[in-house]
PDB file of C-alpha atoms (C1' of nucleotides) in Angstrom:
ATOM      1  CA  MET A   1      -3.680  -6.610 -24.304  1.00 69.00           C
ATOM      2  CA  ARG A   2      -4.597  -2.956 -24.439  1.00 82.00           C
ATOM      3  CA  HIS A   3      -5.714  -0.944 -21.473  1.00 94.00           C
ATOM      4  CA  GLN A   4      -7.812   2.177 -21.606  1.00 95.00           C
ATOM      5  CA  PRO A   5      -6.698   4.773 -19.039  1.00 97.00           C
ATOM      6  CA  VAL A   6      -9.447   6.481 -17.094  1.00 97.00           C
ATOM      7  CA  HIS A   7     -10.106  10.163 -17.745  1.00 97.00           C
ATOM      8  CA  SER A   8      -8.421  12.547 -15.350  1.00 96.00           C
ATOM      9  CA  SER A   9     -11.864  13.571 -14.085  1.00 97.00           C
ATOM     10  CA  PHE A  10     -12.330  10.052 -12.702  1.00 97.00           C
ATOM     11  CA  PHE A  11     -10.355  11.073  -9.637  1.00 97.00           C
ATOM     12  CA  ASN A  12     -12.659  13.999  -8.992  1.00 96.00           C
ATOM     13  CA  LYS A  13     -14.866  12.475  -6.332  1.00 96.00           C
ATOM     14  CA  PRO A  14     -14.900  12.211  -2.566  1.00 95.00           C
ATOM     15  CA  THR A  15     -12.085  10.035  -1.261  1.00 95.00           C
ATOM     16  CA  LEU A  16     -14.282   7.326   0.250  1.00 94.00           C
ATOM     17  CA  GLU A  17     -16.222   7.112  -2.990  1.00 96.00           C
ATOM     18  CA  LEU A  18     -13.061   6.976  -5.066  1.00 96.00           C
ATOM     19  CA  ALA A  19     -11.612   4.247  -2.867  1.00 95.00           C
ATOM     20  CA  GLN A  20     -14.595   2.050  -3.747  1.00 95.00           C
ATOM     21  CA  ALA A  21     -14.620   3.131  -7.388  1.00 96.00           C
ATOM     22  CA  LEU A  22     -11.024   1.977  -7.725  1.00 97.00           C
ATOM     23  CA  LEU A  23     -12.012  -1.623  -6.959  1.00 96.00           C
ATOM     24  CA  GLY A  24     -12.217  -3.479 -10.261  1.00 96.00           C
ATOM     25  CA  LYS A  25     -10.098  -0.903 -12.085  1.00 97.00           C
ATOM     26  CA  ILE A  26      -6.746  -1.996 -13.467  1.00 97.00           C
ATOM     27  CA  LEU A  27      -3.403  -0.698 -12.295  1.00 97.00           C
ATOM     28  CA  VAL A  28      -0.948  -0.686 -15.202  1.00 96.00           C
ATOM     29  CA  LYS A  29       2.807  -0.134 -15.194  1.00 96.00           C
ATOM     30  CA  GLU A  30       4.802   0.014 -18.401  1.00 95.00           C
ATOM     31  CA  THR A  31       8.546  -0.457 -18.216  1.00 94.00           C
ATOM     32  CA  ALA A  32      11.316  -1.276 -20.655  1.00 93.00           C
ATOM     33  CA  GLU A  33      10.858  -4.917 -19.670  1.00 92.00           C
ATOM     34  CA  GLY A  34       7.209  -4.937 -20.651  1.00 94.00           C
ATOM     35  CA  ILE A  35       3.750  -4.273 -19.261  1.00 96.00           C
ATOM     36  CA  ALA A  36       2.493  -5.534 -15.929  1.00 96.00           C
ATOM     37  CA  ALA A  37      -1.084  -4.980 -14.835  1.00 96.00           C
ATOM     38  CA  GLY A  38      -3.463  -6.064 -12.121  1.00 96.00           C
ATOM     39  CA  ILE A  39      -7.079  -5.543 -11.099  1.00 96.00           C
ATOM     40  CA  ILE A  40      -7.340  -3.510  -7.922  1.00 96.00           C
ATOM     41  CA  VAL A  41      -9.029  -5.649  -5.268  1.00 95.00           C
ATOM     42  CA  GLU A  42      -8.189  -3.821  -2.044  1.00 94.00           C
ATOM     43  CA  THR A  43      -7.857  -0.159  -1.062  1.00 94.00           C
ATOM     44  CA  GLU A  44      -7.654   1.982   2.050  1.00 93.00           C
ATOM     45  CA  ALA A  45      -8.641   5.629   2.356  1.00 93.00           C
ATOM     46  CA  TYR A  46      -6.553   8.137   4.290  1.00 92.00           C
ATOM     47  CA  ILE A  47      -8.131  11.504   4.922  1.00 91.00           C
ATOM     48  CA  GLY A  48      -5.348  13.696   6.173  1.00 83.00           C
ATOM     49  CA  PRO A  49      -6.488  16.548   8.401  1.00 81.00           C
ATOM     50  CA  GLY A  50      -8.493  14.477  10.874  1.00 83.00           C
ATOM     51  CA  ASP A  51      -7.045  11.025  10.303  1.00 84.00           C
ATOM     52  CA  GLN A  52      -4.287  10.111  12.727  1.00 80.00           C
ATOM     53  CA  ALA A  53      -3.256   7.191  10.541  1.00 83.00           C
ATOM     54  CA  ALA A  54      -2.407   9.432   7.596  1.00 88.00           C
ATOM     55  CA  HIS A  55       1.024  10.874   7.034  1.00 88.00           C
ATOM     56  CA  SER A  56      -0.663  14.174   6.374  1.00 87.00           C
ATOM     57  CA  PHE A  57      -2.533  14.133   9.708  1.00 87.00           C
ATOM     58  CA  ASN A  58      -3.102  17.605  11.052  1.00 85.00           C
ATOM     59  CA  ASN A  59      -1.992  19.006   7.710  1.00 84.00           C
ATOM     60  CA  ARG A  60       1.562  17.925   8.406  1.00 87.00           C
ATOM     61  CA  ARG A  61       3.310  19.043   5.283  1.00 90.00           C
ATOM     62  CA  THR A  62       6.762  17.734   4.395  1.00 91.00           C
ATOM     63  CA  ALA A  63       8.664  16.922   1.234  1.00 90.00           C
ATOM     64  CA  ARG A  64       7.264  13.414   1.451  1.00 92.00           C
ATOM     65  CA  THR A  65       3.615  14.367   1.813  1.00 92.00           C
ATOM     66  CA  GLU A  66       3.784  17.327  -0.539  1.00 93.00           C
ATOM     67  CA  VAL A  67       2.026  15.600  -3.437  1.00 94.00           C
ATOM     68  CA  MET A  68      -1.028  14.905  -1.259  1.00 94.00           C
ATOM     69  CA  PHE A  69      -1.596  18.631  -1.024  1.00 93.00           C
ATOM     70  CA  GLY A  70      -1.931  18.820  -4.787  1.00 93.00           C
ATOM     71  CA  PRO A  71      -4.921  17.883  -6.972  1.00 95.00           C
ATOM     72  CA  ALA A  72      -6.292  14.332  -7.185  1.00 95.00           C
ATOM     73  CA  GLY A  73      -5.064  11.617  -9.489  1.00 96.00           C
ATOM     74  CA  TYR A  74      -1.337  11.709  -8.831  1.00 96.00           C
ATOM     75  CA  THR A  75       0.905   8.994  -7.472  1.00 96.00           C
ATOM     76  CA  TYR A  76       2.067   9.075  -3.878  1.00 95.00           C
ATOM     77  CA  THR A  77       4.752   6.476  -3.346  1.00 94.00           C
ATOM     78  CA  TYR A  78       5.893   5.857   0.170  1.00 90.00           C
ATOM     79  CA  VAL A  79       9.005   3.870   0.984  1.00 89.00           C
ATOM     80  CA  MET A  80       8.551   1.709   4.040  1.00 86.00           C
ATOM     81  CA  HIS A  81      11.778  -0.079   4.960  1.00 82.00           C
ATOM     82  CA  THR A  82      12.579  -2.377   2.095  1.00 86.00           C
ATOM     83  CA  HIS A  83       9.214  -1.927   0.483  1.00 90.00           C
ATOM     84  CA  CYS A  84       7.497   0.676  -1.589  1.00 92.00           C
ATOM     85  CA  LEU A  85       3.776   1.399  -1.172  1.00 94.00           C
ATOM     86  CA  VAL A  86       1.647   3.092  -3.785  1.00 95.00           C
ATOM     87  CA  ASN A  87      -1.186   5.542  -3.146  1.00 95.00           C
ATOM     88  CA  VAL A  88      -3.602   7.494  -5.302  1.00 96.00           C
ATOM     89  CA  VAL A  89      -3.838  11.134  -4.277  1.00 95.00           C
ATOM     90  CA  SER A  90      -7.440  12.193  -3.737  1.00 95.00           C
ATOM     91  CA  GLY A  91      -9.347  15.263  -2.668  1.00 92.00           C
ATOM     92  CA  ALA A  92      -8.992  18.814  -3.922  1.00 92.00           C
ATOM     93  CA  ALA A  93      -5.760  20.789  -3.824  1.00 92.00           C
ATOM     94  CA  ASP A  94      -4.807  21.650  -0.222  1.00 89.00           C
ATOM     95  CA  SER A  95      -6.874  18.694   0.896  1.00 91.00           C
ATOM     96  CA  PRO A  96      -4.282  16.035   1.813  1.00 92.00           C
ATOM     97  CA  GLU A  97      -6.102  12.787   1.157  1.00 93.00           C
ATOM     98  CA  ALA A  98      -4.949   9.571  -0.467  1.00 94.00           C
ATOM     99  CA  ILE A  99      -5.950   6.001  -1.160  1.00 94.00           C
ATOM    100  CA  LEU A 100      -3.524   3.165  -0.515  1.00 94.00           C
ATOM    101  CA  ILE A 101      -3.653   0.257  -2.933  1.00 95.00           C
ATOM    102  CA  ARG A 102      -3.195  -2.906  -0.893  1.00 94.00           C
ATOM    103  CA  GLY A 103      -3.911  -5.710  -3.308  1.00 94.00           C
ATOM    104  CA  VAL A 104      -4.237  -6.434  -7.026  1.00 95.00           C
ATOM    105  CA  GLU A 105      -5.090  -9.491  -9.112  1.00 95.00           C
ATOM    106  CA  PRO A 106      -2.609  -9.995 -11.977  1.00 95.00           C
ATOM    107  CA  VAL A 107      -4.036  -9.752 -15.484  1.00 95.00           C
ATOM    108  CA  GLU A 108      -0.954  -9.152 -17.584  1.00 96.00           C
ATOM    109  CA  GLY A 109       2.781  -9.678 -17.295  1.00 95.00           C
ATOM    110  CA  MET A 110       2.725 -12.707 -15.008  1.00 93.00           C
ATOM    111  CA  GLU A 111       6.178 -13.758 -16.224  1.00 92.00           C
ATOM    112  CA  LEU A 112       7.553 -10.348 -15.259  1.00 94.00           C
ATOM    113  CA  MET A 113       5.922 -10.573 -11.859  1.00 94.00           C
ATOM    114  CA  TYR A 114       7.399 -13.979 -11.122  1.00 92.00           C
ATOM    115  CA  GLN A 115      10.751 -12.689 -12.320  1.00 92.00           C
ATOM    116  CA  ARG A 116      10.588  -9.673 -10.017  1.00 92.00           C
ATOM    117  CA  ARG A 117       9.142 -11.449  -6.999  1.00 91.00           C
ATOM    118  CA  GLY A 118      11.231 -14.583  -7.173  1.00 85.00           C
ATOM    119  CA  PRO A 119       9.801 -17.985  -6.353  1.00 83.00           C
ATOM    120  CA  VAL A 120       6.504 -17.828  -4.505  1.00 88.00           C
ATOM    121  CA  LYS A 121       4.515 -20.785  -3.247  1.00 86.00           C
ATOM    122  CA  ARG A 122       1.138 -19.656  -4.441  1.00 89.00           C
ATOM    123  CA  GLU A 123      -0.008 -17.389  -7.230  1.00 91.00           C
ATOM    124  CA  GLN A 124      -1.710 -15.001  -4.822  1.00 91.00           C
ATOM    125  CA  ASP A 125       1.577 -14.390  -3.016  1.00 92.00           C
ATOM    126  CA  LEU A 126       2.649 -12.359  -6.032  1.00 93.00           C
ATOM    127  CA  THR A 127       0.467  -9.375  -5.290  1.00 94.00           C
ATOM    128  CA  ASN A 128      -1.646  -9.870  -2.145  1.00 93.00           C
ATOM    129  CA  GLY A 129       0.005  -7.077  -0.175  1.00 92.00           C
ATOM    130  CA  PRO A 130       0.878  -3.422  -0.644  1.00 93.00           C
ATOM    131  CA  GLY A 131       4.624  -4.035  -0.778  1.00 93.00           C
ATOM    132  CA  LYS A 132       4.292  -7.150  -2.904  1.00 94.00           C
ATOM    133  CA  LEU A 133       2.230  -5.589  -5.637  1.00 95.00           C
ATOM    134  CA  THR A 134       4.565  -2.670  -6.161  1.00 95.00           C
ATOM    135  CA  LYS A 135       7.490  -5.018  -6.564  1.00 94.00           C
ATOM    136  CA  ALA A 136       5.549  -7.292  -8.908  1.00 95.00           C
ATOM    137  CA  LEU A 137       4.364  -4.390 -11.051  1.00 95.00           C
ATOM    138  CA  GLY A 138       7.717  -2.642 -10.979  1.00 94.00           C
ATOM    139  CA  ILE A 139       6.435   0.482  -9.225  1.00 95.00           C
ATOM    140  CA  VAL A 140       9.258   2.418  -7.577  1.00 92.00           C
ATOM    141  CA  LYS A 141       9.557   5.538  -5.471  1.00 91.00           C
ATOM    142  CA  GLU A 142      10.609   7.436  -8.582  1.00 91.00           C
ATOM    143  CA  ASP A 143       6.996   7.116  -9.721  1.00 94.00           C
ATOM    144  CA  TYR A 144       6.139   9.650  -7.013  1.00 95.00           C
ATOM    145  CA  GLY A 145       4.132  12.526  -8.448  1.00 94.00           C
ATOM    146  CA  ARG A 146       3.187  10.878 -11.733  1.00 95.00           C
ATOM    147  CA  PRO A 147      -0.322  11.456 -13.117  1.00 96.00           C
ATOM    148  CA  LEU A 148      -2.367   8.260 -13.012  1.00 96.00           C
ATOM    149  CA  TRP A 149      -4.291   8.731 -16.229  1.00 96.00           C
ATOM    150  CA  GLU A 150      -1.433   8.249 -18.685  1.00 96.00           C
ATOM    151  CA  ALA A 151       1.567   5.991 -19.315  1.00 95.00           C
ATOM    152  CA  PRO A 152       3.788   4.665 -17.933  1.00 95.00           C
ATOM    153  CA  LEU A 153       1.789   4.298 -14.730  1.00 96.00           C
ATOM    154  CA  TYR A 154      -1.977   4.559 -14.807  1.00 96.00           C
ATOM    155  CA  ILE A 155      -5.405   3.381 -13.751  1.00 97.00           C
ATOM    156  CA  ALA A 156      -7.301   1.666 -16.572  1.00 97.00           C
ATOM    157  CA  GLU A 157     -10.960   0.850 -17.062  1.00 97.00           C
ATOM    158  CA  GLY A 158     -12.062  -2.540 -15.740  1.00 95.00           C
ATOM    159  CA  ASN A 159     -15.158  -4.445 -14.744  1.00 94.00           C
ATOM    160  CA  GLU A 160     -17.300  -3.656 -11.736  1.00 91.00           C
ATOM    161  CA  PRO A 161     -16.631  -6.182  -8.987  1.00 93.00           C
ATOM    162  CA  GLU A 162     -19.631  -8.332  -8.084  1.00 86.00           C
ATOM    163  CA  LEU A 163     -19.490  -7.875  -4.345  1.00 92.00           C
ATOM    164  CA  THR A 164     -17.407  -5.511  -2.263  1.00 93.00           C
ATOM    165  CA  ALA A 165     -16.922  -5.241   1.472  1.00 92.00           C
ATOM    166  CA  ALA A 166     -15.711  -2.615   3.930  1.00 92.00           C
ATOM    167  CA  GLY A 167     -13.993  -2.808   7.286  1.00 89.00           C
ATOM    168  CA  PRO A 168     -11.378  -1.260   9.582  1.00 87.00           C
ATOM    169  CA  ARG A 169      -7.953  -0.556   8.187  1.00 87.00           C
ATOM    170  CA  ILE A 170      -4.825  -2.542   8.857  1.00 82.00           C
ATOM    171  CA  GLY A 171      -1.676  -1.838  10.817  1.00 71.00           C
ATOM    172  CA  ILE A 172      -2.723   1.415  12.442  1.00 65.00           C
ATOM    173  CA  ASP A 173      -3.370   0.311  16.008  1.00 62.00           C
ATOM    174  CA  ASN A 174      -1.714   3.400  17.449  1.00 54.00           C
ATOM    175  CA  SER A 175      -3.847   5.838  15.561  1.00 60.00           C
ATOM    176  CA  GLY A 176      -6.491   6.601  18.154  1.00 67.00           C
ATOM    177  CA  GLU A 177     -10.128   6.376  17.236  1.00 77.00           C
ATOM    178  CA  ALA A 178      -9.234   6.612  13.554  1.00 78.00           C
ATOM    179  CA  ARG A 179      -8.511   2.903  13.562  1.00 76.00           C
ATOM    180  CA  GLU A 180     -12.202   2.166  13.930  1.00 81.00           C
ATOM    181  CA  TYR A 181     -13.147   3.871  10.686  1.00 87.00           C
ATOM    182  CA  PRO A 182     -14.324   1.362   8.068  1.00 90.00           C
ATOM    183  CA  TRP A 183     -12.146   2.884   5.409  1.00 91.00           C
ATOM    184  CA  ARG A 184     -10.728  -0.310   3.970  1.00 92.00           C
ATOM    185  CA  PHE A 185     -12.482  -1.681   0.915  1.00 93.00           C
ATOM    186  CA  TRP A 186     -11.991  -4.950  -0.889  1.00 93.00           C
ATOM    187  CA  VAL A 187     -13.545  -7.304  -3.418  1.00 94.00           C
ATOM    188  CA  SER A 188     -15.351  -9.891  -1.347  1.00 92.00           C
ATOM    189  CA  GLY A 189     -13.776 -13.311  -1.413  1.00 89.00           C
ATOM    190  CA  ASN A 190     -10.930 -12.399  -3.754  1.00 93.00           C
ATOM    191  CA  ARG A 191      -7.759 -14.408  -3.257  1.00 91.00           C
ATOM    192  CA  PHE A 192      -5.516 -11.390  -3.750  1.00 93.00           C
ATOM    193  CA  VAL A 193      -6.833  -9.411  -0.795  1.00 93.00           C
ATOM    194  CA  SER A 194      -4.066  -9.052   1.794  1.00 87.00           C
ATOM    195  CA  GLY A 195      -4.241 -10.430   5.298  1.00 70.00           C
ATOM    196  CA  THR A 196      -6.176 -13.390   6.572  1.00 51.00           C
ATOM    197  CA  LYS A 197      -9.010 -11.740   8.468  1.00 48.00           C
ATOM    198  CA  LYS A 198     -11.701 -11.057   5.921  1.00 47.00           C
ATOM    199  CA  ASN A 199     -14.567 -11.384   8.386  1.00 42.00           C
ATOM    200  CA  ASN A 200     -15.173  -7.915   9.790  1.00 41.00           C
ATOM    201  CA  ILE A 201     -17.490  -7.109   6.960  1.00 44.00           C
ATOM    202  CA  ILE A 202     -19.679  -4.087   7.470  1.00 40.00           C
ATOM    203  CA  LYS A 203     -21.209  -3.612   4.074  1.00 38.00           C
TER     204      LYS A 203
ATOM    205  C1'  DT B   1      22.669  11.394  14.755  1.00 59.06           C
ATOM    206  C1'  DC B   2      18.655   9.171  16.437  1.00 59.06           C
ATOM    207  C1'  DA B   3      13.825   7.709  16.834  1.00 59.06           C
ATOM    208  C1'  DC B   4      10.214   6.065  14.356  1.00 59.06           C
ATOM    209  C1'  DG B   5       7.175   3.316  11.219  1.00 59.06           C
ATOM    210  C1'  DG B   6       4.617  -1.381   9.396  1.00 59.06           C
ATOM    211  C1'  DA B   7       4.929  -5.099   5.722  1.00 59.06           C
ATOM    212  C1'  DT B   8       7.370  -9.309   4.537  1.00 59.06           C
ATOM    213  C1'  DG B   9       9.089 -13.883   4.968  1.00 59.06           C
ATOM    214  C1'  DT B  10      10.391 -17.529   7.761  1.00 59.06           C
ATOM    215  C1'  DC B  11       9.909 -20.436  11.452  1.00 59.06           C
ATOM    216  C1'  DC B  12       7.112 -22.559  14.684  1.00 59.06           C
ATOM    217  C1'  DT B  13       3.203 -24.880  16.543  1.00 59.06           C
TER     218       DT B  13
ATOM    219  C1'  DG C   1      -2.586 -19.694  11.019  1.00 59.06           C
ATOM    220  C1'  DG C   2       0.162 -17.039  14.448  1.00 59.06           C
ATOM    221  C1'  DA C   3       4.506 -14.890  16.304  1.00 59.06           C
ATOM    222  C1'  DC C   4       8.745 -12.704  15.474  1.00 59.06           C
ATOM    223  C1'  DA C   5      13.039 -10.890  13.412  1.00 59.06           C
ATOM    224  C1'  DT C   6      14.423  -7.943   9.843  1.00 59.06           C
ATOM    225  C1'  DC C   7      14.408  -4.386   6.617  1.00 59.06           C
ATOM    226  C1'  DC C   8      16.000   1.489   5.609  1.00 59.06           C
ATOM    227  C1'  DG C   9      14.323   6.123   4.418  1.00 59.06           C
ATOM    228  C1'  DT C  10      12.310  10.275   6.480  1.00 59.06           C
ATOM    229  C1'  DG C  11      12.132  13.960   9.563  1.00 59.06           C
ATOM    230  C1'  DA C  12      13.332  15.977  13.961  1.00 59.06           C
ATOM    231  C1'  DT C  13      17.087  17.028  17.258  1.00 59.06           C
TER     232       DT C  13
END
DNA sequence: TCACGGATGTCCT
DNA sequence: GGACATCCGTGAT
Protein backbone atom coordinates (compact mmCIF):
# COMPACT_ATOMS: atom_id res chain seq x y z
CA MET A 1 0.00 0.00 0.00
CA ARG A 2 1.24 3.47 -0.81
CA HIS A 3 0.65 6.48 1.35
CA GLN A 4 0.65 10.06 0.17
CA PRO A 5 2.27 12.41 2.70
CA VAL A 6 0.46 15.66 3.36
CA HIS A 7 2.05 18.89 2.16
CA SER A 8 4.07 20.75 4.76
CA SER A 9 1.51 23.56 4.60
CA PHE A 10 -1.10 21.19 6.05
CA PHE A 11 0.25 21.95 9.51
CA ASN A 12 -0.21 25.67 9.00
CA LYS A 13 -3.49 26.14 10.82
CA PRO A 14 -4.63 26.94 14.33
CA THR A 15 -3.85 24.14 16.76
CA LEU A 16 -7.45 23.30 17.64
CA GLU A 17 -8.30 23.16 13.95
CA LEU A 18 -5.29 21.00 13.17
CA ALA A 19 -6.13 18.62 16.00
CA GLN A 20 -9.48 17.93 14.32
CA ALA A 21 -7.99 17.88 10.83
CA LEU A 22 -5.62 15.13 11.92
CA LEU A 23 -8.53 12.77 12.62
CA GLY A 24 -8.83 10.42 9.66
CA LYS A 25 -5.28 11.10 8.48
CA ILE A 26 -2.80 8.23 8.51
CA LEU A 27 0.28 8.07 10.68
CA VAL A 28 3.02 6.15 8.86
CA LYS A 29 6.34 4.86 10.16
CA GLU A 30 8.85 3.18 7.89
CA THR A 31 11.57 1.08 9.45
CA ALA A 32 14.00 -1.57 8.26
CA GLU A 33 11.44 -4.15 9.36
CA GLY A 34 8.74 -2.72 7.14
CA ILE A 35 5.94 -0.16 7.13
CA ALA A 36 3.40 0.26 9.89
CA ALA A 37 0.53 2.70 9.57
CA GLY A 38 -2.67 3.64 11.33
CA ILE A 39 -5.57 6.04 10.93
CA ILE A 40 -5.52 8.73 13.59
CA VAL A 41 -8.70 8.44 15.65
CA GLU A 42 -7.88 10.45 18.77
CA THR A 43 -5.91 13.64 19.45
CA GLU A 44 -5.41 16.18 22.20
CA ALA A 45 -4.35 19.80 21.78
CA TYR A 46 -1.82 21.45 24.09
CA ILE A 47 -1.47 25.19 23.78
CA GLY A 48 1.62 26.06 25.73
CA PRO A 49 1.65 29.60 27.11
CA GLY A 50 -1.71 29.46 28.89
CA ASP A 51 -2.23 25.72 29.21
CA GLN A 52 -1.11 24.31 32.54
CA ALA A 53 -1.27 20.78 31.16
CA ALA A 54 1.36 21.48 28.52
CA HIS A 55 5.04 20.93 29.09
CA SER A 56 5.60 24.32 27.55
CA PHE A 57 3.22 26.06 29.98
CA ASN A 58 4.26 29.61 30.69
CA ASN A 59 6.76 29.37 27.85
CA ARG A 60 8.87 26.98 29.88
CA ARG A 61 11.68 26.26 27.50
CA THR A 62 14.00 23.30 28.04
CA ALA A 63 15.91 20.88 25.87
CA ARG A 64 12.86 18.64 25.91
CA THR A 65 10.33 21.25 24.84
CA GLU A 66 12.65 23.03 22.43
CA VAL A 67 11.05 21.62 19.28
CA MET A 68 7.66 23.05 20.27
CA PHE A 69 9.13 26.52 19.92
CA GLY A 70 9.92 25.82 16.29
CA PRO A 71 7.57 25.85 13.28
CA ALA A 72 4.63 23.45 12.93
CA GLY A 73 4.77 19.97 11.50
CA TYR A 74 7.66 18.47 13.44
CA THR A 75 7.67 15.50 15.77
CA TYR A 76 7.73 15.99 19.51
CA THR A 77 8.38 12.69 21.22
CA TYR A 78 8.06 12.58 24.95
CA VAL A 79 9.31 9.67 27.02
CA MET A 80 7.01 8.89 29.90
CA HIS A 81 8.42 6.12 32.09
CA THR A 82 8.58 3.04 29.94
CA HIS A 83 6.52 4.56 27.19
CA CYS A 84 7.05 7.00 24.40
CA LEU A 85 4.33 9.46 23.38
CA VAL A 86 4.18 11.18 20.02
CA ASN A 87 3.04 14.74 19.36
CA VAL A 88 2.68 16.94 16.31
CA VAL A 89 4.16 20.39 16.82
CA SER A 90 1.68 23.11 15.93
CA GLY A 91 1.50 26.88 15.94
CA ALA A 92 4.00 29.36 14.56
CA ALA A 93 7.63 29.53 15.62
CA ASP A 94 7.93 30.78 19.22
CA SER A 95 4.41 29.56 19.80
CA PRO A 96 4.85 26.36 21.84
CA GLU A 97 1.82 24.30 20.89
CA ALA A 98 1.46 20.62 20.11
CA ILE A 99 -1.07 17.90 19.45
CA LEU A 100 -0.79 14.55 21.19
CA ILE A 101 -1.82 11.51 19.18
CA ARG A 102 -3.66 9.19 21.55
CA GLY A 103 -5.11 6.51 19.32
CA VAL A 104 -4.80 5.06 15.82
CA GLU A 105 -6.58 2.32 13.87
CA PRO A 106 -4.11 -0.03 12.15
CA VAL A 107 -4.23 -0.10 8.36
CA GLU A 108 -0.88 -1.61 7.46
CA GLY A 109 1.78 -3.73 9.12
CA MET A 110 -0.47 -5.63 11.52
CA GLU A 111 2.07 -8.46 11.73
CA LEU A 112 4.75 -5.98 12.79
CA MET A 113 2.44 -4.49 15.38
CA TYR A 114 1.63 -7.85 16.93
CA GLN A 115 5.33 -8.66 16.90
CA ARG A 116 6.21 -5.43 18.68
CA ARG A 117 3.32 -5.43 21.14
CA GLY A 118 3.38 -9.09 22.03
CA PRO A 119 0.21 -11.06 22.60
CA VAL A 120 -2.84 -8.89 23.12
CA LYS A 121 -6.35 -10.10 23.86
CA ARG A 122 -8.16 -7.89 21.43
CA GLU A 123 -7.16 -6.20 18.21
CA GLN A 124 -7.88 -2.74 19.60
CA ASP A 125 -5.37 -3.28 22.40
CA LEU A 126 -2.65 -2.89 19.79
CA THR A 127 -3.01 0.84 19.41
CA ASN A 128 -5.79 2.26 21.61
CA GLY A 129 -3.48 4.37 23.77
CA PRO A 130 -0.71 6.91 23.29
CA GLY A 131 2.02 4.60 24.57
CA LYS A 132 0.64 1.56 22.78
CA LEU A 133 0.51 3.11 19.35
CA THR A 134 4.08 4.33 19.42
CA LYS A 135 5.30 0.87 20.33
CA ALA A 136 3.12 -0.76 17.67
CA LEU A 137 4.26 1.66 14.98
CA GLY A 138 7.88 1.58 16.08
CA ILE A 139 8.06 5.28 16.95
CA VAL A 140 10.94 6.03 19.31
CA LYS A 141 12.30 9.08 21.07
CA GLU A 142 14.96 9.34 18.37
CA ASP A 143 12.17 10.46 16.05
CA TYR A 144 12.13 13.72 18.01
CA GLY A 145 12.41 16.70 15.68
CA ARG A 146 11.61 14.87 12.45
CA PRO A 147 9.44 16.63 9.85
CA LEU A 148 6.07 14.93 9.52
CA TRP A 149 5.59 15.36 5.80
CA GLU A 150 8.27 12.96 4.59
CA ALA A 151 9.65 9.48 5.30
CA PRO A 152 10.38 7.70 7.51
CA LEU A 153 7.75 9.19 9.80
CA TYR A 154 4.87 11.15 8.35
CA ILE A 155 1.21 12.05 8.21
CA ALA A 156 -0.51 10.74 5.08
CA GLU A 157 -3.77 11.64 3.39
CA GLY A 158 -6.80 9.66 4.54
CA ASN A 159 -10.57 9.78 4.54
CA GLU A 160 -12.65 12.25 6.49
CA PRO A 161 -14.16 10.56 9.52
CA GLU A 162 -17.95 10.40 9.49
CA LEU A 163 -18.56 11.72 12.96
CA THR A 164 -16.16 13.29 15.42
CA ALA A 165 -16.58 14.30 19.03
CA ALA A 166 -14.84 16.60 21.50
CA GLY A 167 -14.42 16.53 25.25
CA PRO A 168 -12.08 17.23 28.17
CA ARG A 169 -8.58 15.84 28.04
CA ILE A 170 -7.29 12.88 29.98
CA GLY A 171 -4.88 12.52 32.86
CA ILE A 172 -4.41 16.19 33.68
CA ASP A 173 -6.43 16.52 36.86
CA ASN A 174 -3.82 18.73 38.50
CA SER A 175 -3.76 21.27 35.74
CA GLY A 176 -6.16 23.85 37.12
CA GLU A 177 -8.97 25.12 34.99
CA ALA A 178 -7.18 23.91 31.87
CA ARG A 179 -8.57 20.46 32.49
CA GLU A 180 -12.04 21.67 31.58
CA TYR A 181 -11.06 22.67 28.06
CA PRO A 182 -12.67 20.41 25.45
CA TRP A 183 -9.42 19.95 23.62
CA ARG A 184 -9.60 16.21 23.10
CA PHE A 185 -10.96 15.06 19.77
CA TRP A 186 -11.84 11.59 18.59
CA VAL A 187 -13.70 9.66 15.91
CA SER A 188 -17.06 8.89 17.43
CA GLY A 189 -17.60 5.26 18.26
CA ASN A 190 -14.21 4.06 17.03
CA ARG A 191 -12.85 1.02 18.82
CA PHE A 192 -9.31 2.37 18.88
CA VAL A 193 -10.08 5.45 20.96
CA SER A 194 -8.32 5.15 24.32
CA GLY A 195 -10.10 5.01 27.64
CA THR A 196 -13.56 3.77 28.42
CA LYS A 197 -15.46 7.00 29.00
CA LYS A 198 -16.61 8.15 25.60
CA ASN A 199 -19.73 9.88 26.89
CA ASN A 200 -18.73 13.47 27.64
CA ILE A 201 -19.45 14.47 24.10
CA ILE A 202 -19.73 18.17 23.50
CA LYS A 203 -19.84 18.38 19.75
C1' DT B 1 20.79 13.29 43.99
C1' DC B 2 15.94 13.76 44.32
C1' DA B 3 11.16 14.90 43.10
C1' DC B 4 8.01 14.55 39.65
C1' DG B 5 4.90 12.81 35.92
C1' DG B 6 0.81 9.57 33.76
C1' DA B 7 0.03 5.31 30.82
C1' DT B 8 0.06 0.31 31.00
C1' DG B 9 -1.10 -4.23 32.46
C1' DT B 10 -2.70 -7.16 35.87
C1' DC B 11 -5.59 -8.39 39.41
C1' DC B 12 -9.80 -7.99 41.60
C1' DT B 13 -14.67 -7.61 42.15
C1' DG C 1 -15.16 -2.02 34.44
C1' DG C 2 -12.41 -0.15 38.35
C1' DA C 3 -8.24 0.12 41.43
C1' DC C 4 -3.45 -0.25 41.97
C1' DA C 5 1.51 -1.30 41.43
C1' DT C 6 5.11 -0.43 38.33
C1' DC C 7 7.82 1.70 34.99
C1' DC C 8 12.49 5.63 34.06
C1' DG C 9 13.91 9.99 31.90
C1' DT C 10 13.97 14.98 32.69
C1' DG C 11 14.99 19.00 35.13
C1' DA C 12 15.90 21.31 39.45
C1' DT C 13 18.64 21.32 43.76
